[in-house]
PDB file of C-alpha atoms in Angstrom:
ATOM      1  CA  THR G 832       8.900 -23.843  -4.012  1.00  0.00           C
ATOM      2  CA  ALA G 833       5.176 -24.090  -4.815  1.00  0.00           C
ATOM      3  CA  GLU G 834       3.153 -26.670  -2.905  1.00  0.00           C
ATOM      4  CA  LYS G 835       1.186 -29.357  -4.707  1.00  0.00           C
ATOM      5  CA  GLY G 836      -2.527 -29.150  -3.943  1.00  0.00           C
ATOM      6  CA  LEU G 837      -2.218 -25.609  -2.550  1.00  0.00           C
ATOM      7  CA  ASP G 838      -0.589 -23.677  -5.377  1.00  0.00           C
ATOM      8  CA  TYR G 839      -1.029 -26.030  -8.329  1.00  0.00           C
ATOM      9  CA  VAL G 840      -2.389 -29.439  -9.363  1.00  0.00           C
ATOM     10  CA  ASN G 841       0.289 -32.046  -9.984  1.00  0.00           C
ATOM     11  CA  THR G 842       0.130 -33.395 -13.521  1.00  0.00           C
ATOM     12  CA  PHE G 843       2.106 -35.794 -15.704  1.00  0.00           C
ATOM     13  CA  GLY G 844       1.776 -37.690 -18.948  1.00  0.00           C
ATOM     14  CA  ALA G 845       3.187 -41.130 -19.719  1.00  0.00           C
ATOM     15  CA  SER G 846       3.253 -42.943 -23.004  1.00  0.00           C
ATOM     16  CA  ASN G 847       2.047 -46.216 -21.467  1.00  0.00           C
ATOM     17  CA  GLN G 848      -1.094 -44.388 -20.297  1.00  0.00           C
ATOM     18  CA  GLY G 849      -1.797 -42.786 -23.648  1.00  0.00           C
ATOM     19  CA  THR G 850      -1.307 -39.275 -22.203  1.00  0.00           C
ATOM     20  CA  ALA G 851       2.167 -38.428 -23.472  1.00  0.00           C
ATOM     21  CA  LEU G 852       2.795 -35.484 -25.785  1.00  0.00           C
ATOM     22  CA  ILE G 853       2.602 -36.885 -29.310  1.00  0.00           C
ATOM     23  CA  PHE G 854       4.180 -34.998 -32.187  1.00  0.00           C
ATOM     24  CA  PRO G 855       2.703 -36.179 -35.509  1.00  0.00           C
ATOM     25  CA  GLN G 856       4.915 -36.010 -38.552  1.00  0.00           C
ATOM     26  CA  GLY G 857       5.602 -32.377 -39.416  1.00  0.00           C
ATOM     27  CA  GLU G 858       4.488 -31.049 -36.009  1.00  0.00           C
ATOM     28  CA  THR G 859       6.971 -28.866 -34.105  1.00  0.00           C
ATOM     29  CA  ARG G 860       4.972 -27.683 -31.094  1.00  0.00           C
ATOM     30  CA  GLN G 861       2.665 -29.277 -28.504  1.00  0.00           C
ATOM     31  CA  THR G 862       1.347 -28.034 -25.160  1.00  0.00           C
ATOM     32  CA  PHE G 863       0.131 -29.405 -21.857  1.00  0.00           C
ATOM     33  CA  LEU G 864      -1.709 -27.694 -19.016  1.00  0.00           C
ATOM     34  CA  VAL G 865      -0.746 -27.167 -15.377  1.00  0.00           C
ATOM     35  CA  PRO G 866      -3.780 -26.081 -13.287  1.00  0.00           C
ATOM     36  CA  ILE G 867      -2.882 -23.169 -10.982  1.00  0.00           C
ATOM     37  CA  LEU G 868      -4.663 -22.628  -7.647  1.00  0.00           C
ATOM     38  CA  ASP G 869      -5.184 -19.256  -5.935  1.00  0.00           C
ATOM     39  CA  ASP G 870      -4.260 -19.819  -2.273  1.00  0.00           C
ATOM     40  CA  GLN G 871      -5.454 -16.346  -1.133  1.00  0.00           C
ATOM     41  CA  LEU G 872      -2.214 -16.014   0.872  1.00  0.00           C
ATOM     42  CA  VAL G 873       0.259 -13.166   0.686  1.00  0.00           C
ATOM     43  CA  ASP G 874       3.550 -14.858  -0.183  1.00  0.00           C
ATOM     44  CA  VAL G 875       6.538 -14.619  -2.489  1.00  0.00           C
ATOM     45  CA  ASP G 876       6.507 -15.796  -6.088  1.00  0.00           C
ATOM     46  CA  GLU G 877       6.749 -19.605  -6.204  1.00  0.00           C
ATOM     47  CA  THR G 878       8.086 -22.102  -8.725  1.00  0.00           C
ATOM     48  CA  ILE G 879       7.043 -25.442 -10.221  1.00  0.00           C
ATOM     49  CA  ASN G 880       9.605 -27.782 -11.776  1.00  0.00           C
ATOM     50  CA  LEU G 881       8.974 -29.281 -15.225  1.00  0.00           C
ATOM     51  CA  THR G 882      10.806 -32.264 -16.734  1.00  0.00           C
ATOM     52  CA  LEU G 883      10.721 -34.172 -19.997  1.00  0.00           C
ATOM     53  CA  SER G 884      11.699 -37.841 -20.200  1.00  0.00           C
ATOM     54  CA  ASN G 885      11.404 -41.072 -22.165  1.00  0.00           C
ATOM     55  CA  PRO G 886      11.473 -39.879 -25.794  1.00  0.00           C
ATOM     56  CA  LEU G 887      10.027 -42.520 -28.118  1.00  0.00           C
ATOM     57  CA  VAL G 888       9.949 -42.997 -31.859  1.00  0.00           C
ATOM     58  CA  LEU G 889       6.485 -43.967 -33.082  1.00  0.00           C
ATOM     59  CA  SER G 890       7.371 -44.136 -36.772  1.00  0.00           C
ATOM     60  CA  ASN G 891       9.959 -45.927 -38.843  1.00  0.00           C
ATOM     61  CA  ALA G 892      10.601 -42.586 -40.537  1.00  0.00           C
ATOM     62  CA  LEU G 893      13.089 -41.777 -37.732  1.00  0.00           C
ATOM     63  CA  PRO G 894      15.490 -44.711 -37.722  1.00  0.00           C
ATOM     64  CA  GLY G 895      18.045 -42.729 -35.736  1.00  0.00           C
ATOM     65  CA  GLY G 896      15.740 -42.192 -32.748  1.00  0.00           C
ATOM     66  CA  VAL G 897      15.053 -38.997 -30.762  1.00  0.00           C
ATOM     67  CA  GLN G 898      16.460 -37.515 -27.585  1.00  0.00           C
ATOM     68  CA  ILE G 899      15.718 -34.848 -24.985  1.00  0.00           C
ATOM     69  CA  GLY G 900      17.291 -31.541 -25.952  1.00  0.00           C
ATOM     70  CA  GLY G 901      18.002 -28.316 -24.012  1.00  0.00           C
ATOM     71  CA  ASN G 902      15.811 -26.446 -21.534  1.00  0.00           C
ATOM     72  CA  ASN G 903      15.160 -29.572 -19.505  1.00  0.00           C
ATOM     73  CA  PRO G 904      14.332 -29.282 -16.702  1.00  0.00           C
ATOM     74  CA  ALA G 905      12.361 -26.023 -16.894  1.00  0.00           C
ATOM     75  CA  SER G 906      10.147 -24.179 -14.410  1.00  0.00           C
ATOM     76  CA  ILE G 907       6.944 -22.205 -14.041  1.00  0.00           C
ATOM     77  CA  THR G 908       6.968 -19.131 -11.788  1.00  0.00           C
ATOM     78  CA  ILE G 909       3.626 -18.428 -10.103  1.00  0.00           C
ATOM     79  CA  VAL G 910       3.495 -14.650  -9.596  1.00  0.00           C
ATOM     80  CA  ASP G 911       1.652 -13.923  -6.359  1.00  0.00           C
ATOM     81  CA  ASN G 912      -1.388 -11.696  -6.781  1.00  0.00           C
ATOM     82  CA  ASP G 913      -2.366 -11.441  -3.103  1.00  0.00           C
ATOM     83  CA  SER G 914      -1.502  -8.345  -1.111  1.00  0.00           C
ATOM     84  CA  VAL G 915      -2.090  -6.429   2.112  1.00  0.00           C
ATOM     85  CA  VAL G 916      -3.368  -2.860   1.744  1.00  0.00           C
ATOM     86  CA  GLY G 917      -3.029  -0.292   4.508  1.00  0.00           C
ATOM     87  CA  PHE G 918      -1.836   3.130   5.598  1.00  0.00           C
ATOM     88  CA  ALA G 919       1.865   3.706   5.031  1.00  0.00           C
ATOM     89  CA  LEU G 920       2.121   5.298   8.517  1.00  0.00           C
ATOM     90  CA  ALA G 921       0.169   5.127  11.776  1.00  0.00           C
ATOM     91  CA  SER G 922       0.421   8.914  12.182  1.00  0.00           C
ATOM     92  CA  TYR G 923       0.680  11.769   9.692  1.00  0.00           C
ATOM     93  CA  SER G 924       1.105  15.482  10.401  1.00  0.00           C
ATOM     94  CA  VAL G 925       0.351  18.680   8.530  1.00  0.00           C
ATOM     95  CA  SER G 926       0.637  22.377   9.338  1.00  0.00           C
ATOM     96  CA  GLU G 927      -2.642  24.199   9.784  1.00  0.00           C
ATOM     97  CA  ASN G 928      -1.676  26.720   7.098  1.00  0.00           C
ATOM     98  CA  THR G 929      -1.285  23.956   4.465  1.00  0.00           C
ATOM     99  CA  SER G 930      -4.170  23.574   2.027  1.00  0.00           C
ATOM    100  CA  ASN G 931      -4.149  19.760   1.836  1.00  0.00           C
ATOM    101  CA  ALA G 932      -2.723  16.820   3.733  1.00  0.00           C
ATOM    102  CA  VAL G 933      -1.560  14.065   1.357  1.00  0.00           C
ATOM    103  CA  ILE G 934      -2.156  10.594   2.839  1.00  0.00           C
ATOM    104  CA  THR G 935      -0.305   7.610   1.388  1.00  0.00           C
ATOM    105  CA  VAL G 936      -1.827   4.117   1.235  1.00  0.00           C
ATOM    106  CA  THR G 937       0.279   1.150   0.100  1.00  0.00           C
ATOM    107  CA  ARG G 938      -0.170  -2.475  -0.854  1.00  0.00           C
ATOM    108  CA  VAL G 939       2.464  -4.980   0.182  1.00  0.00           C
ATOM    109  CA  GLY G 940       2.874  -8.324  -1.574  1.00  0.00           C
ATOM    110  CA  GLY G 941       1.578  -9.089  -5.042  1.00  0.00           C
ATOM    111  CA  THR G 942       0.732  -6.336  -7.492  1.00  0.00           C
ATOM    112  CA  VAL G 943      -0.919  -8.473 -10.176  1.00  0.00           C
ATOM    113  CA  GLY G 944      -4.397  -7.194 -10.984  1.00  0.00           C
ATOM    114  CA  ALA G 945      -6.353  -4.181  -9.780  1.00  0.00           C
ATOM    115  CA  ILE G 946      -7.570  -3.776  -6.194  1.00  0.00           C
ATOM    116  CA  ALA G 947      -9.570  -1.130  -4.351  1.00  0.00           C
ATOM    117  CA  VAL G 948     -10.203  -0.012  -0.780  1.00  0.00           C
ATOM    118  CA  ASP G 949     -12.554   2.554   0.781  1.00  0.00           C
ATOM    119  CA  TYR G 950     -11.326   5.381   3.022  1.00  0.00           C
ATOM    120  CA  ALA G 951     -13.095   7.718   5.461  1.00  0.00           C
ATOM    121  CA  VAL G 952     -11.950  10.798   7.414  1.00  0.00           C
ATOM    122  CA  ASN G 953     -13.761  11.871  10.600  1.00  0.00           C
ATOM    123  CA  ASN G 954     -13.423  14.009  13.714  1.00  0.00           C
ATOM    124  CA  GLY G 955     -10.804  13.255  16.311  1.00  0.00           C
ATOM    125  CA  THR G 956     -10.194  16.348  18.404  1.00  0.00           C
ATOM    126  CA  ALA G 957     -10.417  18.450  15.228  1.00  0.00           C
ATOM    127  CA  THR G 958     -13.799  19.696  14.019  1.00  0.00           C
ATOM    128  CA  ASN G 959     -15.158  19.134  10.531  1.00  0.00           C
ATOM    129  CA  ALA G 960     -15.700  22.362   8.506  1.00  0.00           C
ATOM    130  CA  LEU G 961     -13.674  24.346  11.075  1.00  0.00           C
ATOM    131  CA  ASP G 962     -10.286  22.600  11.085  1.00  0.00           C
ATOM    132  CA  TYR G 963     -10.598  20.287   8.060  1.00  0.00           C
ATOM    133  CA  VAL G 964     -13.133  18.937   5.549  1.00  0.00           C
ATOM    134  CA  ALA G 965     -14.422  15.408   6.258  1.00  0.00           C
ATOM    135  CA  THR G 966     -14.103  13.255   3.177  1.00  0.00           C
ATOM    136  CA  ASN G 967     -14.478   9.669   2.003  1.00  0.00           C
ATOM    137  CA  GLY G 968     -14.052   7.705  -1.184  1.00  0.00           C
ATOM    138  CA  THR G 969     -12.471   4.712  -2.878  1.00  0.00           C
ATOM    139  CA  ILE G 970      -8.798   4.274  -3.728  1.00  0.00           C
ATOM    140  CA  ILE G 971      -8.088   2.153  -6.818  1.00  0.00           C
ATOM    141  CA  PHE G 972      -4.723   0.455  -7.347  1.00  0.00           C
ATOM    142  CA  PRO G 973      -4.280  -0.427 -11.044  1.00  0.00           C
ATOM    143  CA  ASP G 974      -2.346  -3.528 -12.010  1.00  0.00           C
ATOM    144  CA  GLY G 975       1.283  -3.225 -10.888  1.00  0.00           C
ATOM    145  CA  VAL G 976       0.761  -0.146  -8.676  1.00  0.00           C
ATOM    146  CA  ARG G 977       1.925  -0.326  -5.045  1.00  0.00           C
ATOM    147  CA  SER G 978       1.192   3.186  -3.702  1.00  0.00           C
ATOM    148  CA  GLN G 979      -1.728   5.604  -3.944  1.00  0.00           C
ATOM    149  CA  THR G 980      -2.747   8.791  -2.096  1.00  0.00           C
ATOM    150  CA  PHE G 981      -5.856  10.686  -1.061  1.00  0.00           C
ATOM    151  CA  ILE G 982      -6.309  14.298   0.073  1.00  0.00           C
ATOM    152  CA  VAL G 983      -7.661  15.747   3.326  1.00  0.00           C
ATOM    153  CA  PRO G 984      -8.441  19.491   2.907  1.00  0.00           C
ATOM    154  CA  ILE G 985      -7.114  21.534   5.853  1.00  0.00           C
ATOM    155  CA  LEU G 986      -8.731  24.779   7.123  1.00  0.00           C
ATOM    156  CA  ASP G 987      -6.862  27.500   9.036  1.00  0.00           C
ATOM    157  CA  ASP G 988      -9.216  28.808  11.711  1.00  0.00           C
ATOM    158  CA  GLY G 989      -6.854  31.598  12.791  1.00  0.00           C
ATOM    159  CA  LEU G 990      -7.148  30.615  16.446  1.00  0.00           C
ATOM    160  CA  PRO G 991      -4.253  29.861  18.787  1.00  0.00           C
ATOM    161  CA  GLU G 992      -5.008  26.373  20.093  1.00  0.00           C
ATOM    162  CA  PRO G 993      -3.403  22.993  20.801  1.00  0.00           C
ATOM    163  CA  ASN G 994      -2.622  20.613  17.943  1.00  0.00           C
ATOM    164  CA  GLU G 995      -5.715  18.689  16.840  1.00  0.00           C
ATOM    165  CA  THR G 996      -6.295  15.247  15.345  1.00  0.00           C
ATOM    166  CA  VAL G 997      -8.327  13.683  12.547  1.00  0.00           C
ATOM    167  CA  ASP G 998      -9.233   9.978  12.510  1.00  0.00           C
ATOM    168  CA  MET G 999      -8.781   8.065   9.237  1.00  0.00           C
ATOM    169  CA  THR G1000      -9.936   4.521   8.421  1.00  0.00           C
ATOM    170  CA  LEU G1001      -9.770   2.019   5.565  1.00  0.00           C
ATOM    171  CA  SER G1002     -12.430  -0.610   4.873  1.00  0.00           C
ATOM    172  CA  ASN G1003     -13.984  -2.901   2.262  1.00  0.00           C
ATOM    173  CA  PRO G1004     -10.943  -4.225   0.361  1.00  0.00           C
ATOM    174  CA  ILE G1005     -11.856  -5.437  -3.127  1.00  0.00           C
ATOM    175  CA  GLY G1006      -9.750  -7.837  -5.176  1.00  0.00           C
ATOM    176  CA  ALA G1007      -6.855 -10.083  -4.183  1.00  0.00           C
ATOM    177  CA  THR G1008      -6.026  -8.149  -1.022  1.00  0.00           C
ATOM    178  CA  THR G1009      -6.702  -7.940   2.705  1.00  0.00           C
ATOM    179  CA  LEU G1010      -6.548  -5.055   5.172  1.00  0.00           C
ATOM    180  CA  GLY G1011      -3.355  -4.297   7.032  1.00  0.00           C
ATOM    181  CA  LEU G1012      -2.996  -1.019   8.963  1.00  0.00           C
ATOM    182  CA  ASP G1013      -6.606   0.117   8.619  1.00  0.00           C
ATOM    183  CA  SER G1014      -6.593   3.164  10.935  1.00  0.00           C
ATOM    184  CA  ALA G1015      -4.304   6.170  11.249  1.00  0.00           C
ATOM    185  CA  THR G1016      -4.228   9.638  12.775  1.00  0.00           C
ATOM    186  CA  LEU G1017      -3.658  12.976  11.078  1.00  0.00           C
ATOM    187  CA  VAL G1018      -2.237  15.652  13.424  1.00  0.00           C
ATOM    188  CA  ILE G1019      -3.013  19.258  12.457  1.00  0.00           C
ATOM    189  CA  VAL G1020      -0.159  21.353  13.857  1.00  0.00           C
ATOM    190  CA  ASP G1021      -1.389  24.801  14.944  1.00  0.00           C
ATOM    191  CA  ASP G1022       0.419  27.725  13.305  1.00  0.00           C
ATOM    192  CA  GLU G1023      -0.791  30.529  15.580  1.00  0.00           C
ATOM    193  CA  LEU G1024       1.226  31.491  18.657  1.00  0.00           C
ATOM    194  CA  ALA G1025      -0.827  31.534  21.832  1.00  0.00           C
ATOM    195  CA  PRO G1026      -0.565  34.791  23.837  1.00  0.00           C
ATOM    196  CA  GLY G1027       1.667  34.341  26.831  1.00  0.00           C
ATOM    197  CA  ASP G1028       2.265  36.272  30.059  1.00  0.00           C
ATOM    198  CA  PHE G1029       2.193  40.034  30.342  1.00  0.00           C
ATOM    199  CA  VAL G1030       5.308  41.191  32.156  1.00  0.00           C
ATOM    200  CA  PHE G1031       7.213  44.379  32.918  1.00  0.00           C
ATOM    201  CA  ALA G1032      10.187  44.736  30.600  1.00  0.00           C
ATOM    202  CA  THR G1033      12.396  45.132  33.688  1.00  0.00           C
ATOM    203  CA  ASN G1034      11.941  45.027  37.442  1.00  0.00           C
ATOM    204  CA  ASN G1035      13.593  48.451  37.959  1.00  0.00           C
ATOM    205  CA  PHE G1036      12.715  51.465  35.833  1.00  0.00           C
ATOM    206  CA  ARG G1037      14.684  54.654  36.400  1.00  0.00           C
ATOM    207  CA  VAL G1038      13.680  58.235  35.660  1.00  0.00           C
ATOM    208  CA  ALA G1039      15.134  61.643  36.492  1.00  0.00           C
ATOM    209  CA  GLU G1040      13.204  63.678  39.003  1.00  0.00           C
ATOM    210  CA  GLY G1041      12.732  66.501  36.546  1.00  0.00           C
ATOM    211  CA  GLY G1042      11.788  64.313  33.592  1.00  0.00           C
ATOM    212  CA  GLY G1043       8.034  65.001  33.635  1.00  0.00           C
ATOM    213  CA  VAL G1044       6.800  61.403  33.173  1.00  0.00           C
ATOM    214  CA  ALA G1045       8.118  57.882  33.655  1.00  0.00           C
ATOM    215  CA  THR G1046       7.706  55.572  30.646  1.00  0.00           C
ATOM    216  CA  VAL G1047       7.006  52.025  31.758  1.00  0.00           C
ATOM    217  CA  THR G1048       7.218  49.191  29.177  1.00  0.00           C
ATOM    218  CA  VAL G1049       5.072  46.056  29.405  1.00  0.00           C
ATOM    219  CA  THR G1050       5.671  43.046  27.112  1.00  0.00           C
ATOM    220  CA  ARG G1051       3.803  39.908  26.290  1.00  0.00           C
ATOM    221  CA  THR G1052       5.421  36.653  25.157  1.00  0.00           C
ATOM    222  CA  ASN G1053       4.644  35.237  21.672  1.00  0.00           C
TER     223      ASN G1053
END
């Protein structure tokens, strides 16, 4: 499934060109090289087919000849190392009374080798140092790791207010990766109830004429 010239360099050896694998007397192992090319594309693992043919006897010490044995054909699997790194979601949410919002970043595609990406957290409608703590840093994905997280500290201002947002961005991918979903929103869900209307508890209070005072109850919603 690999493509010649894009994923690997086609190679062969033939005895009439002096490039065949030659096993001297007593030798049980030889090797040849297949140059592999990094296409910088995010794709599935790909394969190269290998075949052996035309076994020849170069010495009279083997009067019975030689033949091709098992494991022919064989294959090479090229494990893709390219990936796309980005936010796992376009929008995250956290309650205002939670200490930290945990933000997940993933890489899709190959996981061979380490990669890194920078993150930054800034004001949306929320205010730094009042609703959250602005932060930035670098996320490192070790070899084989697909998911990492970073923390956004959340502050409870004690005020009844609408839900507020924090803007988050990814940048500067390092290694065999490119950026995918590079921006996301964190919604801070307010945990205080806003005061509502003040209303009479009923629209008709009743009191006896000789009762001294009338007690009137007023309520407020939330």
